């Protein structure tokens, strides 16, 4: 951690969620509370939408439908895009709102959570599903 004369700090963390944090001690808890008040509904609605779309996929599987359709693979792909995008954008948006609401000082926080990894895995799964669909079509054409 490096400190400057104005009380600002710069840290690079790997064990926690944040990779890079720029922080100034002049940013108050009230600024963070205000930002959390704004970000929390966005966070809740974004992840509720992702879980809602995911529940439809599990419902299709529970009904005995095959996952090897283009619609299913595209749904998995879009869920992966949403997970990756929200995991990247929400910390950046949080930092932006803290900086806009703070009278003095600055705050920047960026890191990736397990949502990013789950999004990457789902993206790979969607590619495997599409490959399985193409193999099935090839097998159907040869018979």
mmCIF file of C-alpha atoms in Angstrom:
data_model
loop_
_atom_site.group_PDB
_atom_site.id
_atom_site.type_symbol
_atom_site.label_atom_id
_atom_site.label_comp_id
_atom_site.label_asym_id
_atom_site.label_seq_id
_atom_site.Cartn_x
_atom_site.Cartn_y
_atom_site.Cartn_z
ATOM 1 C CA UNK A 1 0.000 0.000 0.000
ATOM 2 C CA UNK A 2 1.354 3.402 -0.958
ATOM 3 C CA UNK A 3 0.310 6.625 0.761
ATOM 4 C CA UNK A 4 0.591 10.173 -0.491
ATOM 5 C CA UNK A 5 0.780 13.389 1.489
ATOM 6 C CA UNK A 6 -2.908 14.118 0.888
ATOM 7 C CA UNK A 7 -3.992 10.862 2.551
ATOM 8 C CA UNK A 8 -4.673 9.029 -0.692
ATOM 9 C CA UNK A 9 -3.748 5.392 -1.020
ATOM 10 C CA UNK A 10 -3.138 2.919 -3.785
ATOM 11 C CA UNK A 11 -3.407 -0.815 -3.212
ATOM 12 C CA UNK A 12 -3.283 -3.907 -5.332
ATOM 13 C CA UNK A 13 -5.102 -6.793 -3.683
ATOM 14 C CA UNK A 14 -5.501 -10.314 -4.941
ATOM 15 C CA UNK A 15 -7.029 -12.387 -2.084
ATOM 16 C CA UNK A 16 -10.183 -10.290 -1.871
ATOM 17 C CA UNK A 17 -12.660 -9.326 -4.587
ATOM 18 C CA UNK A 18 -10.845 -6.173 -5.650
ATOM 19 C CA UNK A 19 -7.835 -6.380 -7.936
ATOM 20 C CA UNK A 20 -7.087 -2.678 -7.921
ATOM 21 C CA UNK A 21 -8.235 -0.084 -5.446
ATOM 22 C CA UNK A 22 -7.504 3.634 -5.527
ATOM 23 C CA UNK A 23 -8.850 5.246 -2.396
ATOM 24 C CA UNK A 24 -8.757 8.637 -0.763
ATOM 25 C CA UNK A 25 -9.470 8.942 2.938
ATOM 26 C CA UNK A 26 -11.620 12.005 2.277
ATOM 27 C CA UNK A 27 -14.387 9.860 0.758
ATOM 28 C CA UNK A 28 -16.869 9.384 3.598
ATOM 29 C CA UNK A 29 -19.036 6.495 4.657
ATOM 30 C CA UNK A 30 -22.053 8.628 3.733
ATOM 31 C CA UNK A 31 -20.816 8.652 0.125
ATOM 32 C CA UNK A 32 -20.547 4.867 0.165
ATOM 33 C CA UNK A 33 -23.985 4.534 1.794
ATOM 34 C CA UNK A 34 -25.578 6.782 -0.836
ATOM 35 C CA UNK A 35 -23.940 4.809 -3.638
ATOM 36 C CA UNK A 36 -25.026 1.507 -2.116
ATOM 37 C CA UNK A 37 -28.567 2.851 -1.934
ATOM 38 C CA UNK A 38 -28.430 3.523 -5.694
ATOM 39 C CA UNK A 39 -26.536 0.390 -6.754
ATOM 40 C CA UNK A 40 -28.419 -2.164 -4.628
ATOM 41 C CA UNK A 41 -31.666 -2.081 -6.667
ATOM 42 C CA UNK A 42 -29.692 -2.294 -9.914
ATOM 43 C CA UNK A 43 -27.664 -5.212 -8.565
ATOM 44 C CA UNK A 44 -30.774 -6.957 -7.288
ATOM 45 C CA UNK A 45 -32.718 -6.501 -10.523
ATOM 46 C CA UNK A 46 -29.790 -7.601 -12.703
ATOM 47 C CA UNK A 47 -29.104 -10.799 -10.823
ATOM 48 C CA UNK A 48 -32.804 -11.506 -10.368
ATOM 49 C CA UNK A 49 -33.189 -11.346 -14.146
ATOM 50 C CA UNK A 50 -30.248 -13.733 -14.592
ATOM 51 C CA UNK A 51 -31.667 -16.181 -12.060
ATOM 52 C CA UNK A 52 -35.128 -15.872 -13.622
ATOM 53 C CA UNK A 53 -33.790 -16.720 -17.082
ATOM 54 C CA UNK A 54 -31.730 -19.552 -15.619
ATOM 55 C CA UNK A 55 -34.781 -21.000 -13.906
ATOM 56 C CA UNK A 56 -36.497 -21.286 -17.294
ATOM 57 C CA UNK A 57 -33.568 -23.320 -18.575
ATOM 58 C CA UNK A 58 -33.743 -25.679 -15.603
ATOM 59 C CA UNK A 59 -37.504 -25.905 -16.045
ATOM 60 C CA UNK A 60 -36.974 -27.033 -19.649
ATOM 61 C CA UNK A 61 -34.503 -29.671 -18.471
ATOM 62 C CA UNK A 62 -36.869 -30.832 -15.717
ATOM 63 C CA UNK A 63 -39.611 -31.289 -18.322
ATOM 64 C CA UNK A 64 -37.335 -33.726 -20.145
ATOM 65 C CA UNK A 65 -36.555 -31.502 -23.115
ATOM 66 C CA UNK A 66 -33.135 -31.838 -24.687
ATOM 67 C CA UNK A 67 -30.528 -29.121 -24.086
ATOM 68 C CA UNK A 68 -29.185 -29.651 -27.602
ATOM 69 C CA UNK A 69 -31.254 -26.982 -29.313
ATOM 70 C CA UNK A 70 -30.095 -23.642 -30.652
ATOM 71 C CA UNK A 71 -32.549 -21.785 -28.400
ATOM 72 C CA UNK A 72 -31.167 -23.458 -25.276
ATOM 73 C CA UNK A 73 -27.544 -22.857 -26.308
ATOM 74 C CA UNK A 74 -28.250 -19.203 -27.108
ATOM 75 C CA UNK A 75 -30.014 -18.725 -23.759
ATOM 76 C CA UNK A 76 -26.995 -20.139 -21.943
ATOM 77 C CA UNK A 77 -24.739 -17.872 -23.998
ATOM 78 C CA UNK A 78 -26.758 -14.746 -23.159
ATOM 79 C CA UNK A 79 -26.810 -15.610 -19.463
ATOM 80 C CA UNK A 80 -23.026 -15.931 -19.608
ATOM 81 C CA UNK A 81 -22.752 -12.516 -21.301
ATOM 82 C CA UNK A 82 -24.950 -10.928 -18.640
ATOM 83 C CA UNK A 83 -22.928 -12.475 -15.810
ATOM 84 C CA UNK A 84 -19.624 -11.320 -17.272
ATOM 85 C CA UNK A 85 -20.892 -7.833 -18.148
ATOM 86 C CA UNK A 86 -22.502 -7.170 -14.776
ATOM 87 C CA UNK A 87 -19.461 -8.466 -12.913
ATOM 88 C CA UNK A 88 -17.272 -5.999 -14.803
ATOM 89 C CA UNK A 89 -19.652 -3.030 -14.963
ATOM 90 C CA UNK A 90 -21.157 -2.925 -11.472
ATOM 91 C CA UNK A 91 -17.872 -2.187 -9.616
ATOM 92 C CA UNK A 92 -17.032 0.459 -12.200
ATOM 93 C CA UNK A 93 -20.478 2.023 -11.858
ATOM 94 C CA UNK A 94 -20.146 1.924 -8.066
ATOM 95 C CA UNK A 95 -16.811 3.751 -8.293
ATOM 96 C CA UNK A 96 -18.267 6.326 -10.661
ATOM 97 C CA UNK A 97 -21.229 7.087 -8.405
ATOM 98 C CA UNK A 98 -18.992 7.337 -5.316
ATOM 99 C CA UNK A 99 -16.779 9.821 -7.143
ATOM 100 C CA UNK A 100 -19.752 11.861 -8.317
ATOM 101 C CA UNK A 101 -21.333 11.963 -4.873
ATOM 102 C CA UNK A 102 -18.132 12.702 -2.948
ATOM 103 C CA UNK A 103 -17.406 16.339 -2.276
ATOM 104 C CA UNK A 104 -13.677 15.695 -2.073
ATOM 105 C CA UNK A 105 -11.427 12.765 -2.727
ATOM 106 C CA UNK A 106 -11.608 9.871 -5.117
ATOM 107 C CA UNK A 107 -12.469 6.195 -5.081
ATOM 108 C CA UNK A 108 -11.828 3.480 -7.649
ATOM 109 C CA UNK A 109 -12.393 -0.215 -7.085
ATOM 110 C CA UNK A 110 -12.182 -2.942 -9.683
ATOM 111 C CA UNK A 111 -12.256 -6.664 -9.230
ATOM 112 C CA UNK A 112 -13.829 -9.826 -10.507
ATOM 113 C CA UNK A 113 -15.954 -12.222 -8.511
ATOM 114 C CA UNK A 114 -17.055 -15.793 -9.040
ATOM 115 C CA UNK A 115 -19.795 -14.518 -11.375
ATOM 116 C CA UNK A 116 -17.115 -13.818 -13.963
ATOM 117 C CA UNK A 117 -15.827 -17.379 -13.731
ATOM 118 C CA UNK A 118 -19.357 -18.823 -13.877
ATOM 119 C CA UNK A 119 -20.029 -16.662 -16.941
ATOM 120 C CA UNK A 120 -16.912 -17.982 -18.661
ATOM 121 C CA UNK A 121 -17.877 -21.562 -17.850
ATOM 122 C CA UNK A 122 -21.400 -21.022 -19.176
ATOM 123 C CA UNK A 123 -19.993 -19.498 -22.354
ATOM 124 C CA UNK A 124 -17.873 -22.616 -22.862
ATOM 125 C CA UNK A 125 -20.898 -24.813 -22.142
ATOM 126 C CA UNK A 126 -22.904 -22.954 -24.783
ATOM 127 C CA UNK A 127 -20.140 -23.638 -27.284
ATOM 128 C CA UNK A 128 -20.148 -27.331 -26.350
ATOM 129 C CA UNK A 129 -23.915 -27.437 -26.786
ATOM 130 C CA UNK A 130 -23.660 -25.856 -30.232
ATOM 131 C CA UNK A 131 -20.957 -28.324 -31.187
ATOM 132 C CA UNK A 132 -23.198 -31.164 -29.978
ATOM 133 C CA UNK A 133 -26.025 -29.809 -32.114
ATOM 134 C CA UNK A 134 -23.808 -29.744 -35.191
ATOM 135 C CA UNK A 135 -22.647 -33.325 -34.502
ATOM 136 C CA UNK A 136 -26.259 -34.431 -34.138
ATOM 137 C CA UNK A 137 -27.187 -32.758 -37.422
ATOM 138 C CA UNK A 138 -24.219 -34.427 -39.109
ATOM 139 C CA UNK A 139 -25.264 -37.816 -37.739
ATOM 140 C CA UNK A 140 -28.858 -37.248 -38.874
ATOM 141 C CA UNK A 141 -27.672 -36.325 -42.378
ATOM 142 C CA UNK A 142 -25.537 -39.440 -42.762
ATOM 143 C CA UNK A 143 -28.308 -41.866 -41.729
#
